[in-house]
Short mmCIF file of C-alpha atoms in Angstrom, two decimals:
data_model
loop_
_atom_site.label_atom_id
_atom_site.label_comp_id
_atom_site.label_asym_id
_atom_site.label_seq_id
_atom_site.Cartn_x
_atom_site.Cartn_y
_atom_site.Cartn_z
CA UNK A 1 34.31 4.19 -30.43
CA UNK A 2 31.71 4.93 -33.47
CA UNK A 3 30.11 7.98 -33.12
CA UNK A 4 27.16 6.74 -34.08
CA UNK A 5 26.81 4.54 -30.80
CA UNK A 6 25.21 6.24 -28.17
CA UNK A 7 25.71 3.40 -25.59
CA UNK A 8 27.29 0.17 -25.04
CA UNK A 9 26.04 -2.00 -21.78
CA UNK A 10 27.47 -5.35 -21.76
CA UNK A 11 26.54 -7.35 -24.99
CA UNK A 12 23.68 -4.17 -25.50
CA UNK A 13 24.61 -1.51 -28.07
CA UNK A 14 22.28 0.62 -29.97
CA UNK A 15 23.25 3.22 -33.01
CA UNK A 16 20.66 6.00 -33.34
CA UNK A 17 19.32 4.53 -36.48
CA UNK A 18 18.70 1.79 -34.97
CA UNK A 19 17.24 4.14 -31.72
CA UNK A 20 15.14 6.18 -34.06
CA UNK A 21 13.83 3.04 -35.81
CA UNK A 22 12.50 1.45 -32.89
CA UNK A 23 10.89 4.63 -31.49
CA UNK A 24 9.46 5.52 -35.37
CA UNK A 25 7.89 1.36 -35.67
CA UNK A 26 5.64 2.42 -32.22
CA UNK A 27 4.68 5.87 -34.21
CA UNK A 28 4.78 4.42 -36.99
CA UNK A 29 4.05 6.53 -39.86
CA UNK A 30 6.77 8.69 -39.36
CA UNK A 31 8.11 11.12 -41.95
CA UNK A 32 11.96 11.55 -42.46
CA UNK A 33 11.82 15.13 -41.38
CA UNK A 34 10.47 13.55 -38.35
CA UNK A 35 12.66 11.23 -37.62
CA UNK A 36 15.97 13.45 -38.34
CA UNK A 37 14.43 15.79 -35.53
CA UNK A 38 14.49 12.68 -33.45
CA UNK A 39 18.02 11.55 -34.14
CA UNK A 40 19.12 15.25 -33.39
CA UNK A 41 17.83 14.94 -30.08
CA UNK A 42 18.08 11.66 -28.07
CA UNK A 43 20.30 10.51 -25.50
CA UNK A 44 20.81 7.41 -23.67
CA UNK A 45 20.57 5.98 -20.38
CA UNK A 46 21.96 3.11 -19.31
CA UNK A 47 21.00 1.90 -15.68
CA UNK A 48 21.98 -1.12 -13.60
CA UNK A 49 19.60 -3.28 -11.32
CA UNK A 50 17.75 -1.11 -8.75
CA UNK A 51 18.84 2.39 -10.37
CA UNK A 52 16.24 5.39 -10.47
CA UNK A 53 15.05 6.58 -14.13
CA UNK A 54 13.87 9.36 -12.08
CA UNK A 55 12.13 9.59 -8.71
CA UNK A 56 8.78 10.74 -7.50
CA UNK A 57 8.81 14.60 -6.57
CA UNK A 58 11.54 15.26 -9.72
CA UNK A 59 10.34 18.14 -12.47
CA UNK A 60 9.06 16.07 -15.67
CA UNK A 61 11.76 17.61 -18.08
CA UNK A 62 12.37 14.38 -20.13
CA UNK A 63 10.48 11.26 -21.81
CA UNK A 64 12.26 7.79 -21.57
CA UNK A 65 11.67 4.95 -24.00
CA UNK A 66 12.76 1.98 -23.16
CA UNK A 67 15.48 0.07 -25.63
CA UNK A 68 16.62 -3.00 -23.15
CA UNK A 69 15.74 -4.63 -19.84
CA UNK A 70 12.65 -3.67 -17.58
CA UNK A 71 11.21 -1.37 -15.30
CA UNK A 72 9.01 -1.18 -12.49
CA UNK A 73 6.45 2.26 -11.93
CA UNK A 74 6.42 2.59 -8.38
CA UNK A 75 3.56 5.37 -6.00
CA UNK A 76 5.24 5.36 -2.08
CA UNK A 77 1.90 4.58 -0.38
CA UNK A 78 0.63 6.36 3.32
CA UNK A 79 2.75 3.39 5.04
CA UNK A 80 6.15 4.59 3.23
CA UNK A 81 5.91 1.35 0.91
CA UNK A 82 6.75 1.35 -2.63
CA UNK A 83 3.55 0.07 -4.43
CA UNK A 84 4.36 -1.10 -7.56
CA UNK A 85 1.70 -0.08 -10.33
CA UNK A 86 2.97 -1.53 -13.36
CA UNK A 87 6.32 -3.40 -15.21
CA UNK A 88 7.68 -1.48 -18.37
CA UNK A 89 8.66 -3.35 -20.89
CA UNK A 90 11.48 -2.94 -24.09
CA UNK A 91 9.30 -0.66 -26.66
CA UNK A 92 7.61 0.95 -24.19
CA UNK A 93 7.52 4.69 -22.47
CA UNK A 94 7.72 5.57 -19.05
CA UNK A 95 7.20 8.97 -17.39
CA UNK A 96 4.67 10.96 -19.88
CA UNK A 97 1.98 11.39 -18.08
CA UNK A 98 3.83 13.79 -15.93
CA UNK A 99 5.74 15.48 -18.78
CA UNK A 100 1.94 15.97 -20.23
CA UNK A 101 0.34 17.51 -17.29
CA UNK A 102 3.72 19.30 -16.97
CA UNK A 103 3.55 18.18 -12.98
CA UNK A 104 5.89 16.84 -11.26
CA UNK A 105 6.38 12.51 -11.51
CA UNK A 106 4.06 11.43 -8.89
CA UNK A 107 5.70 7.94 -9.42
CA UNK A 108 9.25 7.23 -9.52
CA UNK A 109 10.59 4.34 -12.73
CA UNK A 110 13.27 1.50 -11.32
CA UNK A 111 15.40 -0.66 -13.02
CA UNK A 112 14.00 -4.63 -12.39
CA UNK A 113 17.49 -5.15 -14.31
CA UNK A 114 20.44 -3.61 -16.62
CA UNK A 115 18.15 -1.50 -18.64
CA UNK A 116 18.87 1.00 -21.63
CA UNK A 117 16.55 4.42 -22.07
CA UNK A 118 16.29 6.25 -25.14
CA UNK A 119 16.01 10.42 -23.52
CA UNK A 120 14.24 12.88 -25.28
CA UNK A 121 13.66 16.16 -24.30
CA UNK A 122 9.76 17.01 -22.83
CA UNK A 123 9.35 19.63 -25.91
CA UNK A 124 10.34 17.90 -28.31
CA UNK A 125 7.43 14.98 -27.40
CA UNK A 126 5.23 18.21 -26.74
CA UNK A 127 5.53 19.79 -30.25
CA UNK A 128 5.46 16.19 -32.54
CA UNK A 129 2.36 15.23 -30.38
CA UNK A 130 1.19 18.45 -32.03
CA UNK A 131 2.66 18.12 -35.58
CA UNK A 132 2.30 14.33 -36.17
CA UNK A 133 -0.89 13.06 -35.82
CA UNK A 134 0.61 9.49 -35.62
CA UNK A 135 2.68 10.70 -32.21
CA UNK A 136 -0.72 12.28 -31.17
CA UNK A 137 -2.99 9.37 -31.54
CA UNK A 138 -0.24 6.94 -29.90
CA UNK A 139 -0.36 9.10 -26.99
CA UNK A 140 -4.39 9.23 -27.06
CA UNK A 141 -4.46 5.50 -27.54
CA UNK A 142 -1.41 5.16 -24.61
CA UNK A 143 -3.60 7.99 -21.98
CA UNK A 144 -6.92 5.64 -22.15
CA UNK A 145 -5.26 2.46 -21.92
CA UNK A 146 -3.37 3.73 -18.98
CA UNK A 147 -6.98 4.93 -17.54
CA UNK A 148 -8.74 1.96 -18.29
CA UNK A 149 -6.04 -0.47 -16.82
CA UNK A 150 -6.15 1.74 -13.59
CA UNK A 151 -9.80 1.46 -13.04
CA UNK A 152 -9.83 -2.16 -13.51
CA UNK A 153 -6.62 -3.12 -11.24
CA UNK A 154 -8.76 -0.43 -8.58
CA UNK A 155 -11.59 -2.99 -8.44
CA UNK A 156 -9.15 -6.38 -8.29
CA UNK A 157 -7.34 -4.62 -5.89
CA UNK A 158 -10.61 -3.74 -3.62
CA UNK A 159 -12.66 -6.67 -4.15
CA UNK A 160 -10.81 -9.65 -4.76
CA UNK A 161 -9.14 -11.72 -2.11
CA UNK A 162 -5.46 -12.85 -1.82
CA UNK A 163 -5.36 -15.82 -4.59
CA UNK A 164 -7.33 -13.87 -6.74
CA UNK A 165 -5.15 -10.98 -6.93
CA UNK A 166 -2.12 -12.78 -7.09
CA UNK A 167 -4.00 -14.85 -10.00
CA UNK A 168 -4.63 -11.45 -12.13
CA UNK A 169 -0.69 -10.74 -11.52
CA UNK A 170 0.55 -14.01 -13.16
CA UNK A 171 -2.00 -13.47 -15.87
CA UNK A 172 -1.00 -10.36 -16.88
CA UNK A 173 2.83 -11.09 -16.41
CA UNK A 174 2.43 -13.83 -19.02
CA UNK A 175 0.10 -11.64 -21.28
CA UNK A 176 2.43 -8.94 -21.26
CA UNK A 177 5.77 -10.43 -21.06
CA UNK A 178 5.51 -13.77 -22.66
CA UNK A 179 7.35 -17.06 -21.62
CA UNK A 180 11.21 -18.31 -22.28
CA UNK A 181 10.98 -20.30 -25.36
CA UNK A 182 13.03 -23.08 -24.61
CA UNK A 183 11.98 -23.29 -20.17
CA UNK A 184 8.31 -22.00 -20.43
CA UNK A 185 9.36 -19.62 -17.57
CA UNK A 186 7.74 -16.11 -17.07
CA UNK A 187 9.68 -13.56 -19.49
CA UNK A 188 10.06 -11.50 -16.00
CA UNK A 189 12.03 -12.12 -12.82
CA UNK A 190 10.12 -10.64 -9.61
CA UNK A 191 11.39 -10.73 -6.03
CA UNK A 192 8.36 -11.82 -3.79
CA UNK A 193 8.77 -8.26 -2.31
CA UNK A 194 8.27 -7.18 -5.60
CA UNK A 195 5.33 -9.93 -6.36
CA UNK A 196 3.46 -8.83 -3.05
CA UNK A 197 3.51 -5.33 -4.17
CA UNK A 198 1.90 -5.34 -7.20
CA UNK A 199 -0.51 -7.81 -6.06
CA UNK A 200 -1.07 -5.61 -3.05
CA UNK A 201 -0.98 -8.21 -0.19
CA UNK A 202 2.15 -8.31 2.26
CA UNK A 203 5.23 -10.45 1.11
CA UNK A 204 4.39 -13.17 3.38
CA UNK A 205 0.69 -13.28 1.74
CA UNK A 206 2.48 -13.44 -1.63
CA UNK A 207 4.90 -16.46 -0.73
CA UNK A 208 2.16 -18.47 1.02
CA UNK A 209 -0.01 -17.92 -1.54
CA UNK A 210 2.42 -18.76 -3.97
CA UNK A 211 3.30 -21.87 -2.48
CA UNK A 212 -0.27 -22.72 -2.64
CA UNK A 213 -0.60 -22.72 -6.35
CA UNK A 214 2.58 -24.56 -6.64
CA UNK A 215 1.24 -27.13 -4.05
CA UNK A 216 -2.04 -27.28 -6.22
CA UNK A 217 0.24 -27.41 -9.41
CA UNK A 218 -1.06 -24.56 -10.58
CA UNK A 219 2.08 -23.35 -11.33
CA UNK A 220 6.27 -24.18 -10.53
CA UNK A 221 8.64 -21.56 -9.13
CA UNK A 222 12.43 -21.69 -8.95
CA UNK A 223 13.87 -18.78 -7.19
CA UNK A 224 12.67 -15.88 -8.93
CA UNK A 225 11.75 -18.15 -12.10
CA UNK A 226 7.56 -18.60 -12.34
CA UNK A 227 6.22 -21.11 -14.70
CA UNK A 228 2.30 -21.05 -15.43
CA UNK A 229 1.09 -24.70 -15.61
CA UNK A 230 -2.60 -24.48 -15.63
CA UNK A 231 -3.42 -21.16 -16.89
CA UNK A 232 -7.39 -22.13 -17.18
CA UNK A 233 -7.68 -23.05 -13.51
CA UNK A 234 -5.40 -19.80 -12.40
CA UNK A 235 -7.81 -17.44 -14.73
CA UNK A 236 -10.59 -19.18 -12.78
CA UNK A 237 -8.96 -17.80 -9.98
CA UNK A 238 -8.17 -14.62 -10.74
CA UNK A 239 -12.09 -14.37 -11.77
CA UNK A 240 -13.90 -15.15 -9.47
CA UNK A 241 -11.49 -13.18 -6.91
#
């Protein structure tokens, strides 16, 4: 096997330059120094459906950026239930906020599917959030978005009803993950367990629900497979709660 290839899942393989140029196009500008110091220290991880990127209550010694697949962020509520807080995305990072306030994860990252990580080590994200101001304002940017997502999904998730919140999840599913070119589909396959949970509501709610909109042709579901059909009347929805 080349050297150069860190990992090879399937039809998925990644070199480090090609590692080190996605990572450098999301910190973009990045200076070559910068980017050798990158190269000399990432890993991979390659997970399969359902495997841990790490686990709630596990020291913060590592920051993941995601190559391939997707991820759920997960908080086990007072009930023992996995809430799910947000989906991760390719080009994304998951578990900084922990390796910031050098705490422990409070959240633990699961793969929705095969999914490839590119590993760095927690001080070498430290010291270029330092050194490059491009790394530090990406993180600034990243920190308030965060914040500003979890104060609004706090009020959907206290004040709007069932259809509502199940309305906002669709919405942003689409928004962030796009639709299959050729099918329309959601870019994102979600067990109704996993649908219920990050629109807070048990999974029964979430399949009656559901089946409402697809009754009011709101939208068309096959298995895990969503389509949004009337996105106008479903934003409707999701705004008036």
């Amino acid at each position: 096997m080349d050297e150069e290839i860190l990992t090879n899942m399937g039809k998925v393989t990644f070199t480090k330059e090609e590692i080190i140029r996605r990572v450098a196009q999301v910190w973009a500008p990045l200076d070559q120094h910068e980017k050798d110091l990158l190269a000399r220290n990432v890993t991979t991880k390659s997970l399969s459906r359902n495997e841990y990127v790490y686990q709630a209550g596990e020291i913060s010694g590592y920051c993941y950026f995601l190559l391939s697949g997707k991820l759920k962020v997960c908080m086990e509520g007072s009930d023992g239930r996995n809430n799910i807080l947000r989906i991760i995305g390719p080009g994304e990072f998951v578990g900084i906020r922990a390796v910031f306030a050098d705490e422990c994860y409070t959240t633990s990252a699961i793969a929705l599917e095969s999914a490839v990580l590119a590993v760095f080590p927690k001080n070498i994200m430290l010291s270029m959030s330092l050194t490059c101001r491009s790394v530090g304002k990406y993180f600034l940017k990243l920190f308030s978005s965060l914040l500003g997502q979890a104060e609004q999904r706090t009020i959907s998730l206290t004040h709007k009803h069932v259809r509502g919140r199940l309305a906002e999840a669709l919405i942003a599913l689409k928004e962030c993950y796009g639709e299959e070119a050729s099918t329309h589909y959601l870019n994102v396959y979600l067990s109704r367990e996993d649908l219920a949970s990050l629109s807070n509501m048990t999974t029964s709610n979430a399949i009656r629900t559901l089946s409402s909109f697809a009754e009011d042709g709101l939208v068309e579901t096959e298995g895990k497979r969503i389509k949004i059909v009337r996105e106008d009347e479903l934003r409707e929805i999701s705004r008036l709660g």
